Amino acid sequence: MMEFVKELGKRSDETFKSSFQSLNEEIVRGDAVWLLSYFAYYGLTDLLVRDHSEPSPLMPMQHECELLQALALSHPLESFQVSVRPNTEKITELVRQVMSSFGTRRMSQLDQTMTATERRRKATLEHIRHDTQVIRNWGYPAQMARIVSNLFGPLDELAFSRIGVRFTPLTSMLLAIAQESGRRTTTHLRKTRRIIRETTRSRALAQFRREFVESTEEDIQSIEELLRSYRNPQEGKIALTIVADFYLPELFHFSLADFVNAYPDSIEPDRLRDVLDGWALQFGALAEQNREFFLLDNPIWHRPLVRIDADTYFCPIVAVFVSFCLQLLESVARADVELRAAYEIRRGRFLEDEVARLFATAFPNGKVYRNSTWQHLNQDQVQQYENDLTVHIDSHLIVVECKSGRVTPHARRGAEDRLRYTIDELIARPSEQSLRFSNVLLGERRVHRFQNAAGGWNEIDTRDVVQAVRLNVNLEAMGTLASRWPDLRDAGLVNDESALAPSMALSDLESVFDVLDSGPERLHYLIRRSELEVNTSYFGDELDLLAFYVDTGFVIGQTEFDDKVGLMLYGMSRALNPYLNREWTRRPARKPSRKMTKWWRDLLGQVERRKFPRWTEAALILLSVSYDKQREFESAKTLVCSEARRTPTTAVNWPYAAFVNGVGGRDDGLAIVAFRVLTRTRRKLLIEGIAELVRNQTGASRVVVIGFDTNEGDYPYTIMAWIPTQESDHGAASDE
């Protein structure tokens, strides 16, 4: 098997070298400006115009077009045969061969003598390189613009005093240019459609004249000759749309005045030109660079404009404005020493403020504690620590650490030393810190007092807390770096003893809290997300996991613990795109929601509204029930209530139904009991008795009992009780 894999890698290496050379040669055999415009029009701008979904499978994708632009900028403008239309099909085939063979070529480096850890490490490094090569956007366009604007906004006046521009208008300008590009392509598409709709060639030609008034008489004569060469009128009309393609470069040329008009504030054009020139390259500018480096460190990620002359810029891949908006503004901040220093301070404060705001909004009845400082004895030395955020919700804690550090380009390229450092700084250390603080909070169930950074005191009462869930939040997306910690451990990239907490980007946390409707669902997601991180092998990013949660509630039975099963979640996030991208597309979209019966959703809503003691534990048990079992339970409720109506009020034993739910040692019992005309004392005794029966029958560690008084007709329940394990230090809790 190893020899087969090595041979595959060797063939991929040969394919990469030959395809890459052919691509470099082919790109100069035509008009590069037209080529990039063609691919942008037919393959990329529809993402901005429509719904941020998938591009045309027949066209190069964004990362492939980025490579083509960098290769084009490796040649001076005079090198191109501008009068020749490039072979777009051949170039598409070559660029895809280059991309697909780039990663697999390194399989030739595998060896029989490698340990399992070494092979796992190489696989992990390749996943990281794949993310860098292919994956774009750490959020949705409107979301990214909002985060970047909020991040840089307080620095606007300092930026204006130092370099003459403001960050917030710059962000708006970038998105306005992207939207203008979308409007231009939409207009061009409508023009060609109107031409095709004409019934005859002569009428189509007349329509062409009206739509493309910039065409010269010489152009029209050439077009007339072209039309006469087609016997089929329909083919002739289609030929006119092909001719219209020669006007595509005009869609992606923007003047300095265009940028000034898109900047929603007063601005000196020369000051804005300085910024644009810092984002621009000219043809031939990359001639001396190693072109293979473009696949993992493309200069156009930070300089997406092509400077044509002093007042004109060519910008075919406007999606880069969205994908690398943060990096573009950071490059502006780096132009001034004072501004750069202020920005670096701002990054950390902003992240902590935003995460605290999100949690306060997501859990409005929770208690949010920030910047708790505490001491810990470590190897006979007292060390000072600080926790960024702790959220107390009923009997649960969420312990959060925020890290605004960057994933360096070297780490994204899979450089092992830098990768280890990045993992340590952004994942391992904050995980250790949150674990240490969680142990302090739960080591003694009491009221803990911590001084906070504001000079006050945080009092965190853990007497009734049963669980603390940990989370790392990063400012920037980390891709595969934030995948399951067992993979990082098995790859030898983290210490074997490390108990890493899940890590997600700020934008992903915002999306999770946006999609999930209620506090219990958000808490359930974070808890189950932590458990899946340990128990389950999966491939996907945070939004893929979120889509999987919406689809299943993470109720996947024994699959969660099956080492032989790997969950391929990659791409599931597409189901969320219409909703999460609604601000950008301005199209109404239904919020994705987990499938539940109406009664089950009403049960959860009532529990959250009533907030009886330890209500979160009851809610989490209910959220761990699949849709099919909800229906079973509801059918049982109907039968039990019907039987109770026929039972004499003097009965000692009332009808009930019991279920067990869960897997992997997390078995929960659920029961429903119906009765009529019982005092509160008798209700309590009945519920406790049913819970004991369910525990004995099912072996469940925890039990939720839902009671109905059929005389009262209460909805969605009359009484609900949560009974923990017999060994628990905490007693039962009920609501009626």
XYZ file of C-alpha atoms in Angstrom:
736
model
C 0.000 0.000 0.000
C 2.801 2.400 0.924
C 4.517 1.794 -2.433
C 1.263 2.555 -4.234
C 0.866 5.817 -2.316
C 4.474 6.812 -2.996
C 4.012 6.059 -6.693
C 0.853 8.180 -6.713
C 2.848 11.012 -5.152
C 5.600 10.658 -7.733
C 3.100 10.813 -10.595
C 1.420 13.821 -9.005
C 4.789 15.555 -8.776
C 5.376 14.957 -12.478
C 1.850 16.180 -13.281
C 2.365 19.299 -11.184
C 5.655 20.239 -12.815
C 4.474 19.704 -16.379
C 1.070 21.356 -15.811
C 2.594 24.324 -14.005
C 5.098 24.914 -16.790
C 2.396 24.600 -19.449
C 0.155 26.991 -17.535
C 2.916 29.602 -17.350
C 3.463 29.269 -21.090
C -0.218 29.278 -21.997
C -1.097 32.370 -20.006
C 1.042 34.662 -22.211
C -0.445 33.331 -25.470
C -3.381 35.666 -25.208
C -4.765 38.783 -23.572
C -4.313 38.282 -19.818
C -6.607 41.182 -18.888
C -9.397 39.692 -20.951
C -8.694 36.205 -19.581
C -9.008 37.317 -15.948
C -12.115 39.338 -16.798
C -13.701 36.353 -18.532
C -13.155 34.029 -15.590
C -14.292 36.705 -13.146
C -17.507 37.349 -15.075
C -18.498 33.739 -15.641
C -17.138 32.160 -12.480
C -16.762 34.616 -9.595
C -18.960 37.673 -9.600
C -22.086 35.540 -9.437
C -21.034 34.782 -5.861
C -21.385 38.467 -5.036
C -24.489 39.055 -7.134
C -26.386 36.007 -5.956
C -26.108 34.117 -2.684
C -22.475 33.461 -1.854
C -22.964 29.876 -2.975
C -20.991 27.622 -5.301
C -19.324 28.940 -8.482
C -19.798 27.439 -11.927
C -18.087 24.026 -12.017
C -16.866 24.824 -15.539
C -14.927 27.891 -14.418
C -11.866 28.277 -12.176
C -12.769 29.002 -8.566
C -11.555 32.003 -6.575
C -8.289 30.444 -5.394
C -7.561 29.280 -8.951
C -8.223 32.742 -10.378
C -5.927 34.193 -7.711
C -3.140 31.942 -8.970
C -3.822 33.000 -12.573
C -3.665 36.683 -11.622
C -0.345 36.223 -9.809
C 1.106 34.298 -12.771
C -0.074 37.026 -15.128
C 1.625 39.661 -12.962
C 4.867 37.720 -13.359
C 5.066 38.998 -16.936
C 5.306 42.549 -18.280
C 2.250 43.693 -20.189
C 4.069 43.633 -23.528
C 4.660 39.878 -23.165
C 1.018 39.072 -23.819
C -0.520 38.594 -27.243
C -3.289 41.054 -26.581
C -4.909 40.512 -29.974
C -5.406 36.795 -29.303
C -8.277 35.330 -27.332
C -6.830 32.871 -24.764
C -7.776 29.213 -24.759
C -9.974 29.325 -21.660
C -10.781 25.607 -21.659
C -7.135 24.604 -21.750
C -6.184 27.098 -19.047
C -9.021 25.859 -16.824
C -7.847 22.273 -17.251
C -4.231 23.183 -16.513
C -4.944 25.256 -13.411
C -7.048 22.440 -11.961
C -4.326 19.908 -12.652
C -1.887 22.183 -10.850
C -4.155 22.587 -7.843
C -5.116 18.930 -7.488
C -1.559 17.613 -7.864
C 0.032 20.213 -5.581
C -0.903 18.443 -2.332
C -0.741 14.827 -3.467
C 2.781 15.307 -4.868
C 4.106 15.224 -1.294
C 2.888 11.653 -0.898
C 6.163 10.660 -2.533
C 7.862 11.670 0.736
C 6.115 8.909 2.708
C 8.225 5.999 3.830
C 7.666 2.575 5.364
C 9.916 3.484 8.282
C 7.665 6.387 9.345
C 5.771 5.979 12.588
C 2.005 6.428 12.810
C 2.609 9.796 14.482
C 4.824 10.973 11.622
C 2.247 9.928 9.030
C -0.519 11.635 11.007
C 1.592 14.783 11.269
C 2.133 14.888 7.506
C -1.587 14.390 6.908
C -2.423 17.216 9.331
C 0.082 19.534 7.647
C -1.496 18.765 4.275
C -4.963 19.602 5.627
C -3.625 22.942 6.799
C -2.018 23.633 3.426
C -5.265 22.677 1.711
C -7.158 25.202 3.832
C -4.635 27.909 2.945
C -4.761 27.006 -0.720
C -8.503 26.644 -1.151
C -10.629 27.960 1.738
C -11.644 31.629 1.677
C -13.567 33.939 3.984
C -13.626 33.773 7.764
C -17.177 35.047 7.701
C -19.960 36.258 5.429
C -19.462 39.568 3.570
C -21.768 41.750 5.664
C -20.599 40.031 8.845
C -16.928 40.538 8.000
C -17.538 44.183 7.147
C -19.303 44.710 10.472
C -16.561 43.003 12.506
C -13.773 44.865 10.710
C -15.575 48.201 11.012
C -16.139 47.693 14.741
C -12.536 46.628 15.186
C -10.980 49.574 13.383
C -13.688 52.189 13.981
C -12.262 53.686 17.219
C -9.003 54.321 15.353
C -10.637 56.398 12.618
C -9.641 59.805 13.905
C -6.086 58.752 14.689
C -5.793 57.272 11.192
C -7.130 60.466 9.639
C -4.657 62.607 11.543
C -1.737 60.336 10.624
C -2.443 59.194 7.047
C -5.511 61.159 5.915
C -7.991 58.273 5.639
C -10.451 56.600 7.986
C -10.881 52.854 8.341
C -14.665 52.675 8.523
C -15.195 54.481 5.203
C -12.402 52.362 3.673
C -14.290 49.207 4.636
C -17.499 50.606 3.160
C -15.583 51.581 0.012
C -14.271 48.046 -0.529
C -17.737 46.543 -0.249
C -19.235 49.277 -2.422
C -16.707 48.527 -5.180
C -17.490 44.809 -4.885
C -21.200 45.567 -5.172
C -20.579 47.918 -8.100
C -18.717 45.114 -9.840
C -21.759 42.922 -9.267
C -24.066 45.588 -10.712
C -21.875 45.955 -13.795
C -21.856 42.222 -14.472
C -25.611 42.031 -13.945
C -26.100 44.885 -16.426
C -23.854 43.151 -18.968
C -25.810 39.916 -18.548
C -29.097 41.735 -19.138
C -27.693 43.311 -22.292
C -26.733 39.948 -23.777
C -30.105 38.460 -22.861
C -31.937 41.247 -24.634
C -29.861 40.538 -27.746
C -30.687 36.825 -27.686
C -34.409 37.529 -27.253
C -34.601 39.288 -30.641
C -36.285 37.187 -33.336
C -33.947 37.855 -36.280
C -30.271 38.448 -36.857
C -30.880 41.979 -38.100
C -32.946 42.877 -35.058
C -30.298 41.272 -32.830
C -27.601 43.368 -34.498
C -29.674 46.532 -34.027
C -30.116 45.641 -30.358
C -26.382 45.068 -30.088
C -25.808 48.611 -31.394
C -28.160 49.985 -28.739
C -26.643 47.992 -25.883
C -22.997 48.559 -26.783
C -22.976 52.126 -28.026
C -19.204 52.244 -27.534
C -18.702 49.832 -30.452
C -17.148 51.457 -33.539
C -18.370 51.199 -37.111
C -15.405 48.990 -37.845
C -16.550 46.688 -35.042
C -20.065 46.604 -36.456
C -18.831 45.737 -39.957
C -16.803 42.863 -38.530
C -19.833 41.678 -36.599
C -22.015 41.799 -39.729
C -19.506 39.626 -41.561
C -19.523 37.222 -38.628
C -23.321 36.989 -38.662
C -23.386 36.209 -42.415
C -21.156 33.202 -41.755
C -23.939 31.578 -39.703
C -26.831 29.971 -41.520
C -28.730 29.356 -38.299
C -30.119 32.681 -36.983
C -30.011 31.423 -33.381
C -26.305 30.622 -33.695
C -25.743 34.094 -35.069
C -27.412 35.696 -32.054
C -25.306 33.616 -29.695
C -22.252 34.729 -31.644
C -23.207 38.317 -30.810
C -23.049 37.519 -27.107
C -19.584 36.043 -27.657
C -18.569 39.272 -29.328
C -19.971 41.123 -26.315
C -17.464 39.214 -24.188
C -14.713 41.372 -25.650
C -16.126 44.242 -23.575
C -15.741 42.301 -20.305
C -12.505 44.040 -19.151
C -14.423 47.311 -18.897
C -16.495 45.780 -16.096
C -13.435 45.439 -13.892
C -11.589 48.697 -14.514
C -12.102 51.292 -11.801
C -10.824 54.835 -11.832
C -9.528 56.732 -8.846
C -12.743 58.752 -9.088
C -14.761 55.517 -8.728
C -12.993 54.768 -5.458
C -13.394 58.354 -4.238
C -17.131 58.198 -4.965
C -17.410 54.850 -3.171
C -15.664 56.271 -0.098
C -18.585 57.580 2.038
C -16.721 60.549 3.459
C -14.690 63.475 2.240
C -11.216 62.396 1.124
C -8.234 63.914 -0.611
C -7.815 61.861 -3.815
C -4.037 61.753 -3.434
C -4.365 60.276 0.066
C -6.690 57.601 -1.249
C -4.348 56.953 -4.175
C -1.573 56.211 -1.682
C -3.747 53.544 -0.067
C -4.798 52.049 -3.409
C -1.211 51.929 -4.635
C -0.323 50.029 -1.465
C -2.949 47.476 -2.471
C -1.824 47.292 -6.090
C 0.757 45.559 -8.264
C 1.699 46.164 -11.875
C 2.302 43.669 -14.647
C 5.811 42.322 -14.288
C 6.002 43.127 -10.555
C 6.224 39.442 -9.607
C 8.740 38.442 -12.253
C 11.507 37.665 -9.758
C 9.404 35.651 -7.323
C 9.219 31.872 -7.091
C 5.894 31.169 -8.779
C 5.264 27.920 -6.934
C 5.020 29.970 -3.725
C 1.875 31.615 -5.113
C -0.189 28.547 -4.185
C 0.301 29.051 -0.433
C 1.423 32.678 -0.175
C -0.109 34.656 -2.987
C 0.870 38.361 -3.077
C -2.536 39.331 -4.451
C -4.168 38.348 -1.163
C -2.780 41.613 0.173
C -2.458 43.511 -3.120
C -5.483 42.542 -5.239
C -5.500 45.608 -7.516
C -3.594 45.818 -10.800
C -2.383 49.341 -11.426
C -2.859 50.246 -15.071
C -1.915 53.916 -14.814
C -1.904 56.716 -12.239
C -5.703 56.852 -12.065
C -6.873 53.414 -13.235
C -6.964 50.058 -11.470
C -7.958 46.662 -12.818
C -9.715 44.507 -10.222
C -11.131 41.222 -11.531
C -11.316 39.289 -8.231
C -13.341 41.656 -6.080
C -14.093 38.758 -3.742
C -10.578 39.283 -2.343
C -11.919 42.517 -0.821
C -14.158 40.320 1.321
C -11.826 37.369 1.900
C -8.873 39.494 2.989
C -10.589 42.648 4.207
C -8.912 42.449 7.631
C -5.446 42.007 6.124
C -5.977 44.894 3.699
C -6.848 47.289 6.506
C -3.991 45.995 8.633
C -1.595 46.867 5.817
C -2.908 50.438 5.995
C -2.388 50.522 9.765
C 1.193 49.293 9.352
C 2.024 52.355 7.254
C 2.363 54.431 10.434
C 4.198 53.417 13.621
C 1.813 55.125 16.043
C -1.251 53.814 14.241
C 0.130 50.286 14.186
C 0.820 50.315 17.932
C -2.690 51.571 18.683
C -4.183 48.875 16.480
C -2.290 46.053 18.191
C -3.677 47.176 21.562
C -7.135 47.496 20.070
C -7.189 43.912 18.682
C -7.134 42.231 22.087
C -9.582 44.607 23.775
C -11.998 44.399 20.864
C -12.111 40.604 20.900
C -12.828 40.417 24.621
C -15.512 43.121 24.368
C -17.226 41.417 21.415
C -17.193 37.961 22.988
C -18.628 39.355 26.235
C -21.344 41.167 24.270
C -22.260 38.032 22.316
C -22.565 35.905 25.447
C -24.556 38.555 27.314
C -26.996 38.725 24.390
C -27.147 34.952 23.880
C -27.781 34.278 27.587
C -29.682 37.365 28.820
C -30.407 35.790 32.214
C -26.882 34.540 32.715
C -24.233 36.273 34.792
C -21.163 37.419 32.866
C -17.887 37.851 34.748
C -14.923 39.454 32.993
C -11.197 39.496 33.688
C -11.146 37.503 36.925
C -7.615 37.505 38.332
C -6.468 34.677 40.556
C -3.375 32.999 41.911
C -2.149 29.438 41.606
C 0.702 27.606 43.298
C 2.892 26.121 40.578
C 6.126 24.320 41.530
C 6.385 26.178 44.843
C 5.832 29.519 43.117
C 2.699 31.615 43.232
C 1.670 32.624 39.723
C -0.875 35.233 38.706
C -3.511 34.295 36.125
C -6.485 35.980 34.513
C -9.631 34.497 33.024
C -11.126 36.519 30.169
C -14.764 35.540 30.594
C -16.954 33.246 32.673
C -20.683 32.932 32.086
C -22.894 31.446 34.834
C -26.196 29.997 33.607
C -28.188 28.188 36.281
C -26.109 25.092 37.129
C -23.592 25.513 34.286
C -20.494 27.597 33.670
C -18.934 28.557 30.354
C -15.261 29.408 30.807
C -13.918 31.364 27.838
C -10.429 32.457 26.849
C -9.984 35.004 24.041
C -6.898 35.088 21.836
C -6.392 37.816 19.261
C -3.031 36.493 18.031
C -2.467 35.770 14.365
C -2.040 32.516 12.507
C 1.215 33.390 10.765
C 1.688 32.821 7.016
C 4.409 30.296 7.847
C 1.975 28.300 9.993
C -0.681 28.391 7.268
C 1.913 27.022 4.845
C 2.536 24.099 7.167
C 5.945 25.147 8.531
C 6.143 22.794 11.495
C 8.020 25.006 13.980
C 5.737 27.983 13.437
C 2.733 25.680 13.468
C 3.660 24.281 16.875
C 4.136 27.810 18.199
C 0.768 28.925 16.806
C -1.067 25.920 18.250
C 0.607 26.508 21.596
C -0.262 30.215 21.677
C -3.799 30.100 20.310
C -5.080 26.685 21.395
C -2.938 24.859 23.981
C -2.139 27.654 26.453
C -5.655 29.127 26.610
C -7.009 25.580 26.999
C -4.683 24.971 29.923
C -5.705 28.274 31.467
C -9.447 27.588 31.156
C -8.973 24.080 32.565
C -6.982 25.452 35.493
C -9.661 28.049 36.254
C -12.474 25.486 35.877
C -10.711 23.257 38.406
C -10.499 26.173 40.829
C -14.201 26.933 40.439
C -15.378 23.329 40.758
C -12.693 22.125 43.157
C -14.638 23.747 45.970
C -18.365 24.372 45.607
C -18.631 27.781 47.256
C -18.789 31.506 46.519
C -15.464 32.414 44.909
C -14.279 36.029 44.938
C -11.860 37.268 42.290
C -10.609 40.786 41.737
C -11.247 41.931 38.186
C -9.246 44.175 35.904
C -11.625 47.074 36.549
C -10.708 47.075 40.245
C -13.949 45.477 41.428
C -14.801 41.944 42.498
C -16.367 39.008 40.669
C -18.325 36.699 42.964
C -18.977 33.353 41.266
C -21.238 31.003 43.203
C -20.503 27.390 42.257
C -22.452 25.652 45.009
C -25.067 24.394 42.564
C -22.855 24.132 39.466
C -22.633 20.654 37.950
C -20.567 21.302 34.839
C -18.155 23.800 33.278
C -17.695 23.867 29.517
C -14.574 25.502 28.105
C -14.107 27.450 24.876
C -11.340 29.345 23.074
C -12.382 32.228 20.838
C -9.952 33.610 18.254
C -10.218 36.797 16.260
C -9.231 35.096 13.014
C -10.393 31.761 11.612
C -7.922 28.938 12.110
C -9.254 26.345 9.669
C -7.912 22.842 10.268
C -5.819 24.121 13.171
C -9.010 24.308 15.225
C -10.094 20.766 14.366
C -10.399 17.975 16.916
C -7.618 18.027 19.441
C -7.053 14.233 19.283
C -5.820 14.691 15.708
C -3.341 17.338 16.833
C -2.242 15.086 19.673
C -1.889 12.013 17.445
C 0.123 14.116 15.007
C 2.540 15.005 17.794
C 1.708 18.721 17.494
C 0.457 19.026 21.086
C 1.405 17.341 24.322
C -0.182 13.956 24.964
C -1.512 15.194 28.293
C -3.168 18.295 26.856
C -6.955 18.543 27.224
C -7.661 21.117 24.568
C -10.857 23.119 24.550
C -12.743 23.663 21.271
C -11.590 26.770 19.412
C -13.681 28.899 17.093
C -13.398 32.247 15.385
C -15.370 35.262 16.570
C -17.380 35.216 13.339
C -18.295 31.557 13.874
C -19.392 32.179 17.455
C -21.614 34.981 16.186
C -23.121 32.644 13.568
C -23.721 29.882 16.122
C -25.611 32.259 18.409
C -27.511 33.715 15.447
C -28.713 30.386 14.036
C -29.585 28.725 17.347
C -32.744 30.288 18.739
C -32.571 29.742 22.468
C -30.188 29.782 25.392
C -30.633 26.031 26.042
C -29.810 25.196 22.419
C -26.697 27.377 22.519
C -25.553 25.787 25.769
C -26.330 22.302 24.438
C -24.321 23.006 21.284
C -21.255 24.128 23.245
C -21.406 21.144 25.611
C -21.974 18.549 22.900
C -19.400 20.294 20.695
C -16.819 19.678 23.425
C -17.826 16.025 23.709
C -17.684 15.428 19.965
C -14.238 16.975 19.908
C -13.035 14.137 22.133
C -15.182 11.249 20.960
C -15.721 11.624 17.229
C -13.581 11.692 14.125
C -14.898 14.317 11.703
C -13.754 16.502 8.849
C -15.305 19.947 8.599
C -15.156 23.446 9.994
C -17.246 25.148 12.668
C -20.129 26.053 10.372
C -20.208 22.498 9.019
C -20.577 21.366 12.631
C -23.321 23.938 13.170
C -25.211 22.695 10.111
C -24.755 19.127 11.362
C -26.201 20.164 14.728
C -29.226 21.759 13.055
C -29.700 18.535 11.104
C -29.182 16.049 13.948
C -28.848 17.857 17.284
C -25.596 15.865 17.553
C -27.838 12.909 18.421
C -25.916 10.290 16.441
C -25.978 7.270 18.747
C -23.073 4.854 18.770
C -21.546 6.562 15.735
C -20.138 9.140 18.129
C -17.860 6.531 19.682
C -17.015 4.433 16.623
C -13.322 4.891 15.844
C -13.830 3.318 12.426
C -16.380 5.919 11.338
C -15.234 9.340 10.181
C -17.944 11.953 9.703
C -17.476 13.856 6.439
C -19.180 17.133 7.309
C -17.321 19.329 4.834
C -19.772 21.347 2.744
C -22.781 20.972 5.068
C -22.534 24.689 5.865
C -23.963 25.469 2.406
C -27.393 24.874 3.899
C -26.815 27.889 6.158
C -25.625 30.230 3.394
C -28.959 31.789 2.345
C -29.773 32.765 5.933
C -26.332 33.853 7.122
C -25.721 35.789 3.900
C -29.101 37.535 3.841
C -27.659 40.944 4.767
C -25.440 40.866 1.698
C -27.899 39.442 -0.830
C -30.812 41.411 0.661
C -33.013 38.418 0.052
C -35.328 37.051 2.740
C -34.288 33.633 3.985
C -35.805 31.296 6.522
C -33.679 30.663 9.596
C -32.487 27.050 9.699
C -33.801 25.299 12.783
C -33.522 21.910 14.358
C -36.441 19.625 13.609
C -38.682 19.206 16.643
C -42.320 18.434 17.253
C -44.366 21.450 18.235
C -44.993 20.043 21.724
C -41.288 19.372 22.280
C -40.349 22.886 21.254
C -43.078 24.239 23.543
C -41.741 22.106 26.397
C -38.310 23.649 25.980
C -39.766 27.142 25.707
C -41.713 26.688 28.929
C -38.660 25.361 30.764
C -36.608 28.367 29.657
C -39.345 30.821 30.623
C -40.015 29.310 34.053
C -36.340 28.794 34.968
C -36.967 26.572 37.959
C -33.804 25.561 39.850
C -31.478 23.483 37.638
C -33.740 24.007 34.661
C -30.757 23.834 32.288
C -30.180 20.180 33.155
C -33.763 19.286 32.270
C -33.506 21.307 29.048
C -30.255 19.599 28.042
C -31.824 16.165 28.518
C -34.780 17.169 26.340
C -32.441 18.544 23.662
C -30.630 15.213 23.503
C -33.765 13.456 22.227
C -34.029 12.826 18.497
C -37.054 13.877 16.459
C -38.211 10.260 16.042
C -38.090 9.667 19.791
C -39.939 12.932 20.389
C -42.767 11.573 18.254
C -42.717 8.268 20.154
C -42.874 10.119 23.428
C -45.726 12.301 22.231
C -47.718 9.257 21.129
C -47.138 7.713 24.542
C -48.355 10.947 26.162
C -51.633 10.689 24.265
C -52.182 7.095 25.383
C -51.215 7.760 28.997
C -53.509 10.799 29.273
C -56.355 8.873 27.695
C -55.921 6.054 30.204
C -55.732 8.502 33.114
C -59.122 9.936 32.216
C -60.612 6.463 32.736
C -58.757 5.855 35.994
C -60.681 6.492 39.268
C -59.454 9.488 41.209
C -58.898 7.225 44.194
C -56.225 5.261 42.278
C -52.822 4.714 43.845
C -50.999 3.780 40.629
C -51.457 6.215 37.758
C -50.572 5.340 34.126
C -47.114 6.266 32.952
C -44.683 5.568 30.106
C -40.891 5.431 30.357
C -38.092 5.748 27.828
C -34.329 5.606 27.967
C -32.278 7.916 25.791
C -28.551 8.222 25.239
C -25.424 6.227 24.541
C -21.880 5.920 25.823
C -22.655 6.077 29.518
C -24.918 9.133 29.161
C -28.230 7.280 29.523
C -31.111 9.535 30.510
C -34.567 8.436 31.565
C -37.695 10.215 30.423
C -41.143 9.498 31.740
C -44.632 10.868 31.401
C -47.322 10.320 33.964
C -50.951 11.440 33.901
C -53.258 11.894 36.875
C -56.347 13.688 38.086
C -57.114 15.701 41.209
C -53.954 15.218 43.236
C -52.629 17.485 45.970
C -49.139 18.948 45.573
C -47.807 16.529 48.196
C -49.235 13.500 46.387
C -47.941 14.823 43.071
C -44.458 15.033 44.513
C -44.632 11.498 45.901
C -45.972 10.228 42.554
C -43.175 11.888 40.581
C -40.494 10.563 42.919
C -41.957 7.082 42.705
C -42.095 7.175 38.911
C -38.490 8.388 38.789
C -37.375 5.480 40.991
C -39.272 3.004 38.789
C -37.705 4.451 35.635
C -34.245 4.348 37.159
C -34.711 0.712 38.144
C -36.244 -0.276 34.805
C -33.798 1.489 32.506
C -30.625 1.971 34.516
C -30.735 5.658 33.590
C -28.458 7.939 35.560
C -30.791 10.938 35.383
C -34.539 11.148 34.927
C -36.927 13.832 33.715
C -40.582 13.224 34.599
C -43.349 15.209 32.919
C -46.722 15.138 34.610
C -50.190 16.021 33.301
C -53.302 16.742 35.299
C -55.907 15.735 32.734
C -58.614 17.689 34.557
C -56.690 20.944 34.282
C -55.634 20.620 30.640
C -52.327 22.363 31.311
C -50.057 22.835 28.293
C -47.321 21.921 27.647
C -47.185 20.287 31.105
C -48.551 20.492 34.617
C -45.396 19.526 36.460
C -41.879 18.712 35.369
C -39.231 17.267 37.647
C -35.558 16.573 37.160
C -34.086 13.856 39.334
C -30.290 13.443 39.275
C -28.197 10.382 40.080
C -28.571 8.973 43.567
C -24.895 9.727 44.174
C -25.308 13.396 43.315
C -24.706 15.999 45.982
C -27.612 17.994 44.593
C -31.240 17.186 45.097
C -34.090 16.974 42.641
C -35.731 20.052 41.181
C -39.258 20.549 39.908
C -41.572 23.064 38.302
C -45.340 23.216 38.467
